[in-house]
């Protein structure tokens, strides 16, 4: 298994540009989520999904969109990038049923700089 | 709102020492608690997951305990090695209403083990 993969690993954008951060997992996990990690702020939840066609907002959703058309993929879209979105972005996945231990598996991260 | 605090923020110890990292949380209505390790520039790796009904989990030189009623968890590392140097993060999964799927992270403890 490849686990959780993220592309790209690094990205530089100009203010106002749009882009999509890709996330895929091959573990058939229902639950997928996006976090951003900033110095002194820790990891903060942006959006999450408990299955194909189901998404919900986390703690810091403004400026980000998500969709979940398949179990495997959970892309994060920045419609109009702002310098405040400069961060490291992590995608994570897990089982979410109460009958299964829901260890979270994280991708390697995408380092985004918005100029 | 759940808040997770990790103390100390940084810790430096000589090789071979036993050490304890602390994590506290404000809302005891949790589903589970997870300890992660993060190496510089990398994603998070799950170390141990403790369900709310459990008191502790062990993996090799690592032992994590959970006292849900007091809102505390500890990660014990025995016979520390330079390879243990990393940031250790604690995260709790909520067990009430819409927070069921959300992890709340502490800001981490940066551990340095000196040869």
mmCIF file with all atom_site columns, C-alpha atoms in Angstrom:
data_model
loop_
_atom_site.group_PDB
_atom_site.id
_atom_site.type_symbol
_atom_site.label_atom_id
_atom_site.label_alt_id
_atom_site.label_comp_id
_atom_site.label_asym_id
_atom_site.label_entity_id
_atom_site.label_seq_id
_atom_site.pdbx_PDB_ins_code
_atom_site.Cartn_x
_atom_site.Cartn_y
_atom_site.Cartn_z
_atom_site.occupancy
_atom_site.B_iso_or_equiv
_atom_site.pdbx_formal_charge
_atom_site.auth_seq_id
_atom_site.auth_comp_id
_atom_site.auth_asym_id
_atom_site.auth_atom_id
_atom_site.pdbx_PDB_model_num
ATOM 1   C CA . UNK A 1 1   ? 0.000   0.000  0.000  1.00 0.00 ? 1   UNK A CA 1
ATOM 2   C CA . UNK A 1 2   ? 1.158   3.532  -0.804 1.00 0.00 ? 2   UNK A CA 1
ATOM 3   C CA . UNK A 1 3   ? -0.806  4.869  2.185  1.00 0.00 ? 3   UNK A CA 1
ATOM 4   C CA . UNK A 1 4   ? -1.739  8.558  1.966  1.00 0.00 ? 4   UNK A CA 1
ATOM 5   C CA . UNK A 1 5   ? -0.147  10.468 -0.890 1.00 0.00 ? 5   UNK A CA 1
ATOM 6   C CA . UNK A 1 6   ? -0.143  14.215 -1.454 1.00 0.00 ? 6   UNK A CA 1
ATOM 7   C CA . UNK A 1 7   ? 0.842   16.304 -4.461 1.00 0.00 ? 7   UNK A CA 1
ATOM 8   C CA . UNK A 1 8   ? 2.566   18.635 -4.975 1.00 0.00 ? 8   UNK A CA 1
ATOM 9   C CA . UNK A 1 9   ? 5.178   18.608 -2.192 1.00 0.00 ? 9   UNK A CA 1
ATOM 10  C CA . UNK A 1 10  ? 5.990   22.292 -2.674 1.00 0.00 ? 10  UNK A CA 1
ATOM 11  C CA . UNK A 1 11  ? 4.073   25.124 -4.319 1.00 0.00 ? 11  UNK A CA 1
ATOM 12  C CA . UNK A 1 12  ? 4.506   28.885 -4.671 1.00 0.00 ? 12  UNK A CA 1
ATOM 13  C CA . UNK A 1 13  ? 1.496   30.958 -5.668 1.00 0.00 ? 13  UNK A CA 1
ATOM 14  C CA . UNK A 1 14  ? 0.812   34.615 -6.231 1.00 0.00 ? 14  UNK A CA 1
ATOM 15  C CA . UNK A 1 15  ? -2.035  36.295 -4.394 1.00 0.00 ? 15  UNK A CA 1
ATOM 16  C CA . UNK A 1 16  ? -5.311  35.641 -6.192 1.00 0.00 ? 16  UNK A CA 1
ATOM 17  C CA . UNK A 1 17  ? -4.216  32.492 -7.983 1.00 0.00 ? 17  UNK A CA 1
ATOM 18  C CA . UNK A 1 18  ? -6.135  29.272 -7.594 1.00 0.00 ? 18  UNK A CA 1
ATOM 19  C CA . UNK A 1 19  ? -4.889  25.731 -7.189 1.00 0.00 ? 19  UNK A CA 1
ATOM 20  C CA . UNK A 1 20  ? -5.865  22.267 -6.012 1.00 0.00 ? 20  UNK A CA 1
ATOM 21  C CA . UNK A 1 21  ? -3.928  20.210 -3.493 1.00 0.00 ? 21  UNK A CA 1
ATOM 22  C CA . UNK A 1 22  ? -4.339  16.533 -4.226 1.00 0.00 ? 22  UNK A CA 1
ATOM 23  C CA . UNK A 1 23  ? -4.768  13.781 -1.640 1.00 0.00 ? 23  UNK A CA 1
ATOM 24  C CA . UNK A 1 24  ? -5.302  10.079 -2.258 1.00 0.00 ? 24  UNK A CA 1
ATOM 25  C CA . UNK A 1 25  ? -5.368  6.968  -0.070 1.00 0.00 ? 25  UNK A CA 1
ATOM 26  C CA . UNK A 1 26  ? -5.447  3.284  -1.002 1.00 0.00 ? 26  UNK A CA 1
ATOM 27  C CA . UNK A 1 27  ? -6.583  1.860  2.348  1.00 0.00 ? 27  UNK A CA 1
ATOM 28  C CA . UNK A 1 28  ? -10.333 2.086  1.665  1.00 0.00 ? 28  UNK A CA 1
ATOM 29  C CA . UNK A 1 29  ? -10.732 4.542  4.545  1.00 0.00 ? 29  UNK A CA 1
ATOM 30  C CA . UNK A 1 30  ? -14.068 6.268  4.900  1.00 0.00 ? 30  UNK A CA 1
ATOM 31  C CA . UNK A 1 31  ? -12.782 9.261  6.835  1.00 0.00 ? 31  UNK A CA 1
ATOM 32  C CA . UNK A 1 32  ? -10.467 11.819 5.235  1.00 0.00 ? 32  UNK A CA 1
ATOM 33  C CA . UNK A 1 33  ? -9.462  15.254 6.431  1.00 0.00 ? 33  UNK A CA 1
ATOM 34  C CA . UNK A 1 34  ? -7.301  18.265 5.700  1.00 0.00 ? 34  UNK A CA 1
ATOM 35  C CA . UNK A 1 35  ? -5.220  20.133 8.280  1.00 0.00 ? 35  UNK A CA 1
ATOM 36  C CA . UNK A 1 36  ? -2.962  23.116 8.136  1.00 0.00 ? 36  UNK A CA 1
ATOM 37  C CA . UNK A 1 37  ? 0.068   23.443 10.400 1.00 0.00 ? 37  UNK A CA 1
ATOM 38  C CA . UNK A 1 38  ? 1.425   26.844 11.330 1.00 0.00 ? 38  UNK A CA 1
ATOM 39  C CA . UNK A 1 39  ? 4.200   27.758 13.802 1.00 0.00 ? 39  UNK A CA 1
ATOM 40  C CA . UNK A 1 40  ? 2.766   28.352 17.268 1.00 0.00 ? 40  UNK A CA 1
ATOM 41  C CA . UNK A 1 41  ? -0.746  27.330 16.157 1.00 0.00 ? 41  UNK A CA 1
ATOM 42  C CA . UNK A 1 42  ? -0.442  23.580 15.922 1.00 0.00 ? 42  UNK A CA 1
ATOM 43  C CA . UNK A 1 43  ? -2.565  21.546 13.524 1.00 0.00 ? 43  UNK A CA 1
ATOM 44  C CA . UNK A 1 44  ? -5.980  22.916 12.689 1.00 0.00 ? 44  UNK A CA 1
ATOM 45  C CA . UNK A 1 45  ? -8.761  21.068 10.879 1.00 0.00 ? 45  UNK A CA 1
ATOM 46  C CA . UNK A 1 46  ? -9.918  22.678 7.605  1.00 0.00 ? 46  UNK A CA 1
ATOM 47  C CA . UNK A 1 47  ? -12.465 20.231 6.171  1.00 0.00 ? 47  UNK A CA 1
ATOM 48  C CA . UNK A 1 48  ? -13.307 16.583 6.608  1.00 0.00 ? 48  UNK A CA 1
ATOM 49  C CA . UNK A 1 49  ? -15.343 13.840 4.941  1.00 0.00 ? 49  UNK A CA 1
ATOM 50  C CA . UNK A 1 50  ? -16.866 10.634 6.309  1.00 0.00 ? 50  UNK A CA 1
ATOM 51  C CA . UNK A 1 51  ? -17.521 9.103  2.897  1.00 0.00 ? 51  UNK A CA 1
ATOM 52  C CA . UNK A 1 52  ? -18.022 9.772  -0.794 1.00 0.00 ? 52  UNK A CA 1
ATOM 53  C CA . UNK A 1 53  ? -20.408 12.665 -1.321 1.00 0.00 ? 53  UNK A CA 1
ATOM 54  C CA . UNK A 1 54  ? -20.234 13.821 2.326  1.00 0.00 ? 54  UNK A CA 1
ATOM 55  C CA . UNK A 1 55  ? -18.092 16.735 3.485  1.00 0.00 ? 55  UNK A CA 1
ATOM 56  C CA . UNK A 1 56  ? -18.176 19.143 6.416  1.00 0.00 ? 56  UNK A CA 1
ATOM 57  C CA . UNK A 1 57  ? -16.301 22.127 7.740  1.00 0.00 ? 57  UNK A CA 1
ATOM 58  C CA . UNK A 1 58  ? -13.633 22.030 10.374 1.00 0.00 ? 58  UNK A CA 1
ATOM 59  C CA . UNK A 1 59  ? -12.150 24.785 12.487 1.00 0.00 ? 59  UNK A CA 1
ATOM 60  C CA . UNK A 1 60  ? -10.715 27.007 9.706  1.00 0.00 ? 60  UNK A CA 1
ATOM 61  C CA . UNK A 1 61  ? -12.706 26.402 6.481  1.00 0.00 ? 61  UNK A CA 1
ATOM 62  C CA . UNK A 1 62  ? -12.772 29.923 5.015  1.00 0.00 ? 62  UNK A CA 1
ATOM 63  C CA . UNK A 1 63  ? -10.993 30.222 1.663  1.00 0.00 ? 63  UNK A CA 1
ATOM 64  C CA . UNK A 1 64  ? -11.009 26.468 1.022  1.00 0.00 ? 64  UNK A CA 1
ATOM 65  C CA . UNK A 1 65  ? -13.353 24.127 -0.831 1.00 0.00 ? 65  UNK A CA 1
ATOM 66  C CA . UNK A 1 66  ? -13.459 20.341 -0.877 1.00 0.00 ? 66  UNK A CA 1
ATOM 67  C CA . UNK A 1 67  ? -15.362 17.567 -2.604 1.00 0.00 ? 67  UNK A CA 1
ATOM 68  C CA . UNK A 1 68  ? -15.371 13.785 -2.236 1.00 0.00 ? 68  UNK A CA 1
ATOM 69  C CA . UNK A 1 69  ? -16.478 12.054 -5.413 1.00 0.00 ? 69  UNK A CA 1
ATOM 70  C CA . UNK A 1 70  ? -14.651 8.789  -4.654 1.00 0.00 ? 70  UNK A CA 1
ATOM 71  C CA . UNK A 1 71  ? -13.511 6.979  -1.510 1.00 0.00 ? 71  UNK A CA 1
ATOM 72  C CA . UNK A 1 72  ? -9.871  7.328  -2.556 1.00 0.00 ? 72  UNK A CA 1
ATOM 73  C CA . UNK A 1 73  ? -9.555  11.051 -3.353 1.00 0.00 ? 73  UNK A CA 1
ATOM 74  C CA . UNK A 1 74  ? -10.129 14.207 -1.321 1.00 0.00 ? 74  UNK A CA 1
ATOM 75  C CA . UNK A 1 75  ? -8.806  17.330 -3.102 1.00 0.00 ? 75  UNK A CA 1
ATOM 76  C CA . UNK A 1 76  ? -8.517  20.713 -1.395 1.00 0.00 ? 76  UNK A CA 1
ATOM 77  C CA . UNK A 1 77  ? -9.127  23.787 -3.538 1.00 0.00 ? 77  UNK A CA 1
ATOM 78  C CA . UNK A 1 78  ? -7.907  27.305 -2.933 1.00 0.00 ? 78  UNK A CA 1
ATOM 79  C CA . UNK A 1 79  ? -10.066 29.557 -5.090 1.00 0.00 ? 79  UNK A CA 1
ATOM 80  C CA . UNK A 1 80  ? -8.170  32.829 -4.570 1.00 0.00 ? 80  UNK A CA 1
ATOM 81  C CA . UNK A 1 81  ? -4.947  32.380 -2.636 1.00 0.00 ? 81  UNK A CA 1
ATOM 82  C CA . UNK A 1 82  ? -4.008  34.841 0.093  1.00 0.00 ? 82  UNK A CA 1
ATOM 83  C CA . UNK A 1 83  ? -0.708  35.258 2.003  1.00 0.00 ? 83  UNK A CA 1
ATOM 84  C CA . UNK A 1 84  ? -2.527  34.073 5.158  1.00 0.00 ? 84  UNK A CA 1
ATOM 85  C CA . UNK A 1 85  ? -2.833  30.663 3.484  1.00 0.00 ? 85  UNK A CA 1
ATOM 86  C CA . UNK A 1 86  ? 0.926   30.185 3.511  1.00 0.00 ? 86  UNK A CA 1
ATOM 87  C CA . UNK A 1 87  ? 1.265   26.996 5.542  1.00 0.00 ? 87  UNK A CA 1
ATOM 88  C CA . UNK A 1 88  ? 2.006   23.303 5.499  1.00 0.00 ? 88  UNK A CA 1
ATOM 89  C CA . UNK A 1 89  ? -1.050  21.256 4.552  1.00 0.00 ? 89  UNK A CA 1
ATOM 90  C CA . UNK A 1 90  ? -1.580  17.682 5.675  1.00 0.00 ? 90  UNK A CA 1
ATOM 91  C CA . UNK A 1 91  ? -4.141  15.176 4.514  1.00 0.00 ? 91  UNK A CA 1
ATOM 92  C CA . UNK A 1 92  ? -5.131  12.304 6.811  1.00 0.00 ? 92  UNK A CA 1
ATOM 93  C CA . UNK A 1 93  ? -7.376  9.261  6.595  1.00 0.00 ? 93  UNK A CA 1
ATOM 94  C CA . UNK A 1 94  ? -8.786  6.566  8.852  1.00 0.00 ? 94  UNK A CA 1
ATOM 95  C CA . UNK A 1 95  ? -11.641 4.168  9.403  1.00 0.00 ? 95  UNK A CA 1
ATOM 96  C CA . UNK A 1 96  ? -14.420 5.848  11.349 1.00 0.00 ? 96  UNK A CA 1
ATOM 97  C CA . UNK A 1 97  ? -16.769 3.034  12.369 1.00 0.00 ? 97  UNK A CA 1
ATOM 98  C CA . UNK A 1 98  ? -16.993 2.535  16.124 1.00 0.00 ? 98  UNK A CA 1
ATOM 99  C CA . UNK A 1 99  ? -16.068 -1.113 15.647 1.00 0.00 ? 99  UNK A CA 1
ATOM 100 C CA . UNK A 1 100 ? -12.649 -0.336 14.211 1.00 0.00 ? 100 UNK A CA 1
ATOM 101 C CA . UNK A 1 101 ? -9.620  1.303  15.740 1.00 0.00 ? 101 UNK A CA 1
ATOM 102 C CA . UNK A 1 102 ? -9.338  4.595  13.905 1.00 0.00 ? 102 UNK A CA 1
ATOM 103 C CA . UNK A 1 103 ? -5.631  5.249  13.796 1.00 0.00 ? 103 UNK A CA 1
ATOM 104 C CA . UNK A 1 104 ? -5.037  8.358  11.713 1.00 0.00 ? 104 UNK A CA 1
ATOM 105 C CA . UNK A 1 105 ? -2.645  8.030  8.771  1.00 0.00 ? 105 UNK A CA 1
ATOM 106 C CA . UNK A 1 106 ? -1.053  11.234 7.525  1.00 0.00 ? 106 UNK A CA 1
ATOM 107 C CA . UNK A 1 107 ? 0.390   12.176 4.169  1.00 0.00 ? 107 UNK A CA 1
ATOM 108 C CA . UNK A 1 108 ? 3.848   13.799 3.846  1.00 0.00 ? 108 UNK A CA 1
ATOM 109 C CA . UNK A 1 109 ? 2.444   17.311 3.492  1.00 0.00 ? 109 UNK A CA 1
ATOM 110 C CA . UNK A 1 110 ? 2.361   20.117 0.924  1.00 0.00 ? 110 UNK A CA 1
ATOM 111 C CA . UNK A 1 111 ? 4.354   23.257 1.676  1.00 0.00 ? 111 UNK A CA 1
ATOM 112 C CA . UNK A 1 112 ? 2.521   26.227 0.202  1.00 0.00 ? 112 UNK A CA 1
ATOM 113 C CA . UNK A 1 113 ? 3.826   29.774 -0.046 1.00 0.00 ? 113 UNK A CA 1
ATOM 114 C CA . UNK A 1 114 ? 1.563   32.593 -1.211 1.00 0.00 ? 114 UNK A CA 1
ATOM 115 C CA . UNK A 1 115 ? 3.372   35.773 -2.254 1.00 0.00 ? 115 UNK A CA 1
ATOM 116 C CA . UNK B 2 1   ? -14.492 23.876 22.858 1.00 0.00 ? 1   UNK B CA 1
ATOM 117 C CA . UNK B 2 2   ? -11.857 21.225 23.435 1.00 0.00 ? 2   UNK B CA 1
ATOM 118 C CA . UNK B 2 3   ? -8.363  22.517 24.193 1.00 0.00 ? 3   UNK B CA 1
ATOM 119 C CA . UNK B 2 4   ? -5.280  20.333 24.341 1.00 0.00 ? 4   UNK B CA 1
ATOM 120 C CA . UNK B 2 5   ? -2.119  21.441 26.130 1.00 0.00 ? 5   UNK B CA 1
ATOM 121 C CA . UNK B 2 6   ? 1.260   19.767 26.044 1.00 0.00 ? 6   UNK B CA 1
ATOM 122 C CA . UNK B 2 7   ? 3.957   20.375 28.615 1.00 0.00 ? 7   UNK B CA 1
ATOM 123 C CA . UNK B 2 8   ? 6.832   20.944 28.283 1.00 0.00 ? 8   UNK B CA 1
ATOM 124 C CA . UNK B 2 9   ? 7.060   22.667 24.901 1.00 0.00 ? 9   UNK B CA 1
ATOM 125 C CA . UNK B 2 10  ? 10.666  21.484 24.570 1.00 0.00 ? 10  UNK B CA 1
ATOM 126 C CA . UNK B 2 11  ? 12.784  18.927 26.367 1.00 0.00 ? 11  UNK B CA 1
ATOM 127 C CA . UNK B 2 12  ? 16.459  18.030 26.048 1.00 0.00 ? 12  UNK B CA 1
ATOM 128 C CA . UNK B 2 13  ? 17.795  14.888 27.728 1.00 0.00 ? 13  UNK B CA 1
ATOM 129 C CA . UNK B 2 14  ? 20.951  12.734 27.583 1.00 0.00 ? 14  UNK B CA 1
ATOM 130 C CA . UNK B 2 15  ? 20.794  9.388  25.849 1.00 0.00 ? 15  UNK B CA 1
ATOM 131 C CA . UNK B 2 16  ? 19.545  6.534  28.010 1.00 0.00 ? 16  UNK B CA 1
ATOM 132 C CA . UNK B 2 17  ? 17.295  8.628  30.217 1.00 0.00 ? 17  UNK B CA 1
ATOM 133 C CA . UNK B 2 18  ? 13.678  7.691  30.845 1.00 0.00 ? 18  UNK B CA 1
ATOM 134 C CA . UNK B 2 19  ? 11.284  10.569 30.201 1.00 0.00 ? 19  UNK B CA 1
ATOM 135 C CA . UNK B 2 20  ? 7.632   11.586 30.405 1.00 0.00 ? 20  UNK B CA 1
ATOM 136 C CA . UNK B 2 21  ? 5.687   13.868 28.098 1.00 0.00 ? 21  UNK B CA 1
ATOM 137 C CA . UNK B 2 22  ? 2.425   15.339 29.323 1.00 0.00 ? 22  UNK B CA 1
ATOM 138 C CA . UNK B 2 23  ? -0.858  16.086 27.595 1.00 0.00 ? 23  UNK B CA 1
ATOM 139 C CA . UNK B 2 24  ? -3.974  17.597 29.150 1.00 0.00 ? 24  UNK B CA 1
ATOM 140 C CA . UNK B 2 25  ? -7.413  18.234 27.679 1.00 0.00 ? 25  UNK B CA 1
ATOM 141 C CA . UNK B 2 26  ? -10.332 20.324 28.897 1.00 0.00 ? 26  UNK B CA 1
ATOM 142 C CA . UNK B 2 27  ? -13.345 18.208 27.826 1.00 0.00 ? 27  UNK B CA 1
ATOM 143 C CA . UNK B 2 28  ? -13.323 14.660 29.204 1.00 0.00 ? 28  UNK B CA 1
ATOM 144 C CA . UNK B 2 29  ? -15.995 13.516 26.711 1.00 0.00 ? 29  UNK B CA 1
ATOM 145 C CA . UNK B 2 30  ? -13.469 11.971 24.359 1.00 0.00 ? 30  UNK B CA 1
ATOM 146 C CA . UNK B 2 31  ? -13.655 8.911  22.122 1.00 0.00 ? 31  UNK B CA 1
ATOM 147 C CA . UNK B 2 32  ? -9.921  8.272  22.044 1.00 0.00 ? 32  UNK B CA 1
ATOM 148 C CA . UNK B 2 33  ? -6.517  9.886  22.416 1.00 0.00 ? 33  UNK B CA 1
ATOM 149 C CA . UNK B 2 34  ? -3.627  9.427  20.037 1.00 0.00 ? 34  UNK B CA 1
ATOM 150 C CA . UNK B 2 35  ? 0.092   10.179 20.289 1.00 0.00 ? 35  UNK B CA 1
ATOM 151 C CA . UNK B 2 36  ? 2.005   11.070 17.135 1.00 0.00 ? 36  UNK B CA 1
ATOM 152 C CA . UNK B 2 37  ? 5.600   11.653 16.215 1.00 0.00 ? 37  UNK B CA 1
ATOM 153 C CA . UNK B 2 38  ? 6.655   14.269 13.646 1.00 0.00 ? 38  UNK B CA 1
ATOM 154 C CA . UNK B 2 39  ? 10.161  14.491 12.247 1.00 0.00 ? 39  UNK B CA 1
ATOM 155 C CA . UNK B 2 40  ? 11.331  17.833 10.784 1.00 0.00 ? 40  UNK B CA 1
ATOM 156 C CA . UNK B 2 41  ? 9.776   18.476 7.386  1.00 0.00 ? 41  UNK B CA 1
ATOM 157 C CA . UNK B 2 42  ? 7.751   15.264 7.533  1.00 0.00 ? 42  UNK B CA 1
ATOM 158 C CA . UNK B 2 43  ? 4.208   14.158 8.156  1.00 0.00 ? 43  UNK B CA 1
ATOM 159 C CA . UNK B 2 44  ? 2.834   12.663 11.376 1.00 0.00 ? 44  UNK B CA 1
ATOM 160 C CA . UNK B 2 45  ? 3.294   9.041  12.347 1.00 0.00 ? 45  UNK B CA 1
ATOM 161 C CA . UNK B 2 46  ? 0.889   7.446  14.805 1.00 0.00 ? 46  UNK B CA 1
ATOM 162 C CA . UNK B 2 47  ? 2.620   5.926  17.842 1.00 0.00 ? 47  UNK B CA 1
ATOM 163 C CA . UNK B 2 48  ? -0.182  4.839  20.152 1.00 0.00 ? 48  UNK B CA 1
ATOM 164 C CA . UNK B 2 49  ? -3.953  5.130  20.284 1.00 0.00 ? 49  UNK B CA 1
ATOM 165 C CA . UNK B 2 50  ? -5.881  4.766  23.548 1.00 0.00 ? 50  UNK B CA 1
ATOM 166 C CA . UNK B 2 51  ? -9.649  4.287  23.494 1.00 0.00 ? 51  UNK B CA 1
ATOM 167 C CA . UNK B 2 52  ? -11.608 6.144  26.163 1.00 0.00 ? 52  UNK B CA 1
ATOM 168 C CA . UNK B 2 53  ? -12.318 2.859  27.984 1.00 0.00 ? 53  UNK B CA 1
ATOM 169 C CA . UNK B 2 54  ? -8.627  1.972  28.222 1.00 0.00 ? 54  UNK B CA 1
ATOM 170 C CA . UNK B 2 55  ? -6.054  3.074  30.777 1.00 0.00 ? 55  UNK B CA 1
ATOM 171 C CA . UNK B 2 56  ? -2.856  2.505  28.833 1.00 0.00 ? 56  UNK B CA 1
ATOM 172 C CA . UNK B 2 57  ? -1.206  1.209  25.690 1.00 0.00 ? 57  UNK B CA 1
ATOM 173 C CA . UNK B 2 58  ? 2.329   -0.058 25.162 1.00 0.00 ? 58  UNK B CA 1
ATOM 174 C CA . UNK B 2 59  ? 4.511   -0.388 22.089 1.00 0.00 ? 59  UNK B CA 1
ATOM 175 C CA . UNK B 2 60  ? 8.144   -1.298 22.571 1.00 0.00 ? 60  UNK B CA 1
ATOM 176 C CA . UNK B 2 61  ? 9.816   1.391  24.686 1.00 0.00 ? 61  UNK B CA 1
ATOM 177 C CA . UNK B 2 62  ? 6.696   3.560  24.614 1.00 0.00 ? 62  UNK B CA 1
ATOM 178 C CA . UNK B 2 63  ? 3.875   3.520  27.130 1.00 0.00 ? 63  UNK B CA 1
ATOM 179 C CA . UNK B 2 64  ? 0.918   5.876  27.026 1.00 0.00 ? 64  UNK B CA 1
ATOM 180 C CA . UNK B 2 65  ? -1.567  6.264  29.854 1.00 0.00 ? 65  UNK B CA 1
ATOM 181 C CA . UNK B 2 66  ? -4.959  7.924  29.960 1.00 0.00 ? 66  UNK B CA 1
ATOM 182 C CA . UNK B 2 67  ? -6.879  9.347  32.916 1.00 0.00 ? 67  UNK B CA 1
ATOM 183 C CA . UNK B 2 68  ? -10.042 10.589 31.267 1.00 0.00 ? 68  UNK B CA 1
ATOM 184 C CA . UNK B 2 69  ? -11.659 11.902 34.427 1.00 0.00 ? 69  UNK B CA 1
ATOM 185 C CA . UNK B 2 70  ? -8.768  14.239 35.140 1.00 0.00 ? 70  UNK B CA 1
ATOM 186 C CA . UNK B 2 71  ? -8.182  15.084 31.474 1.00 0.00 ? 71  UNK B CA 1
ATOM 187 C CA . UNK B 2 72  ? -4.598  13.853 31.366 1.00 0.00 ? 72  UNK B CA 1
ATOM 188 C CA . UNK B 2 73  ? -2.388  11.551 29.338 1.00 0.00 ? 73  UNK B CA 1
ATOM 189 C CA . UNK B 2 74  ? 1.304   10.793 29.579 1.00 0.00 ? 74  UNK B CA 1
ATOM 190 C CA . UNK B 2 75  ? 3.730   9.308  27.097 1.00 0.00 ? 75  UNK B CA 1
ATOM 191 C CA . UNK B 2 76  ? 6.583   7.463  28.764 1.00 0.00 ? 76  UNK B CA 1
ATOM 192 C CA . UNK B 2 77  ? 9.721   6.778  26.723 1.00 0.00 ? 77  UNK B CA 1
ATOM 193 C CA . UNK B 2 78  ? 12.157  4.322  28.246 1.00 0.00 ? 78  UNK B CA 1
ATOM 194 C CA . UNK B 2 79  ? 15.899  4.327  27.611 1.00 0.00 ? 79  UNK B CA 1
ATOM 195 C CA . UNK B 2 80  ? 15.769  7.248  25.180 1.00 0.00 ? 80  UNK B CA 1
ATOM 196 C CA . UNK B 2 81  ? 17.910  7.208  22.034 1.00 0.00 ? 81  UNK B CA 1
ATOM 197 C CA . UNK B 2 82  ? 19.062  9.990  19.669 1.00 0.00 ? 82  UNK B CA 1
ATOM 198 C CA . UNK B 2 83  ? 16.672  8.541  17.075 1.00 0.00 ? 83  UNK B CA 1
ATOM 199 C CA . UNK B 2 84  ? 13.787  9.463  19.379 1.00 0.00 ? 84  UNK B CA 1
ATOM 200 C CA . UNK B 2 85  ? 14.478  13.151 18.710 1.00 0.00 ? 85  UNK B CA 1
ATOM 201 C CA . UNK B 2 86  ? 11.325  14.591 17.131 1.00 0.00 ? 86  UNK B CA 1
ATOM 202 C CA . UNK B 2 87  ? 8.198   16.550 17.975 1.00 0.00 ? 87  UNK B CA 1
ATOM 203 C CA . UNK B 2 88  ? 5.573   14.537 19.833 1.00 0.00 ? 88  UNK B CA 1
ATOM 204 C CA . UNK B 2 89  ? 1.943   15.512 19.396 1.00 0.00 ? 89  UNK B CA 1
ATOM 205 C CA . UNK B 2 90  ? -1.104  14.522 21.370 1.00 0.00 ? 90  UNK B CA 1
ATOM 206 C CA . UNK B 2 91  ? -4.589  14.575 19.807 1.00 0.00 ? 91  UNK B CA 1
ATOM 207 C CA . UNK B 2 92  ? -8.049  13.797 21.184 1.00 0.00 ? 92  UNK B CA 1
ATOM 208 C CA . UNK B 2 93  ? -11.113 12.744 19.226 1.00 0.00 ? 93  UNK B CA 1
ATOM 209 C CA . UNK B 2 94  ? -14.373 14.162 20.504 1.00 0.00 ? 94  UNK B CA 1
ATOM 210 C CA . UNK B 2 95  ? -17.331 12.082 21.592 1.00 0.00 ? 95  UNK B CA 1
ATOM 211 C CA . UNK B 2 96  ? -20.132 14.613 21.730 1.00 0.00 ? 96  UNK B CA 1
ATOM 212 C CA . UNK B 2 97  ? -22.416 15.842 18.979 1.00 0.00 ? 97  UNK B CA 1
ATOM 213 C CA . UNK B 2 98  ? -20.806 17.203 15.842 1.00 0.00 ? 98  UNK B CA 1
ATOM 214 C CA . UNK B 2 99  ? -17.287 16.866 17.232 1.00 0.00 ? 99  UNK B CA 1
ATOM 215 C CA . UNK B 2 100 ? -17.339 13.089 16.856 1.00 0.00 ? 100 UNK B CA 1
ATOM 216 C CA . UNK B 2 101 ? -15.100 13.075 13.796 1.00 0.00 ? 101 UNK B CA 1
ATOM 217 C CA . UNK B 2 102 ? -12.715 15.831 14.755 1.00 0.00 ? 102 UNK B CA 1
ATOM 218 C CA . UNK B 2 103 ? -9.260  15.557 16.216 1.00 0.00 ? 103 UNK B CA 1
ATOM 219 C CA . UNK B 2 104 ? -8.002  18.386 18.383 1.00 0.00 ? 104 UNK B CA 1
ATOM 220 C CA . UNK B 2 105 ? -4.225  18.596 18.555 1.00 0.00 ? 105 UNK B CA 1
ATOM 221 C CA . UNK B 2 106 ? -1.845  19.971 21.123 1.00 0.00 ? 106 UNK B CA 1
ATOM 222 C CA . UNK B 2 107 ? 1.057   22.097 19.925 1.00 0.00 ? 107 UNK B CA 1
ATOM 223 C CA . UNK B 2 108 ? 3.572   19.381 20.641 1.00 0.00 ? 108 UNK B CA 1
ATOM 224 C CA . UNK B 2 109 ? 6.717   18.746 22.662 1.00 0.00 ? 109 UNK B CA 1
ATOM 225 C CA . UNK B 2 110 ? 10.044  19.064 20.845 1.00 0.00 ? 110 UNK B CA 1
ATOM 226 C CA . UNK B 2 111 ? 12.291  16.309 22.205 1.00 0.00 ? 111 UNK B CA 1
ATOM 227 C CA . UNK B 2 112 ? 16.061  16.295 21.729 1.00 0.00 ? 112 UNK B CA 1
ATOM 228 C CA . UNK B 2 113 ? 18.042  13.278 22.908 1.00 0.00 ? 113 UNK B CA 1
ATOM 229 C CA . UNK B 2 114 ? 21.744  14.045 23.091 1.00 0.00 ? 114 UNK B CA 1
ATOM 230 C CA . UNK B 2 115 ? 24.340  11.302 22.442 1.00 0.00 ? 115 UNK B CA 1
#
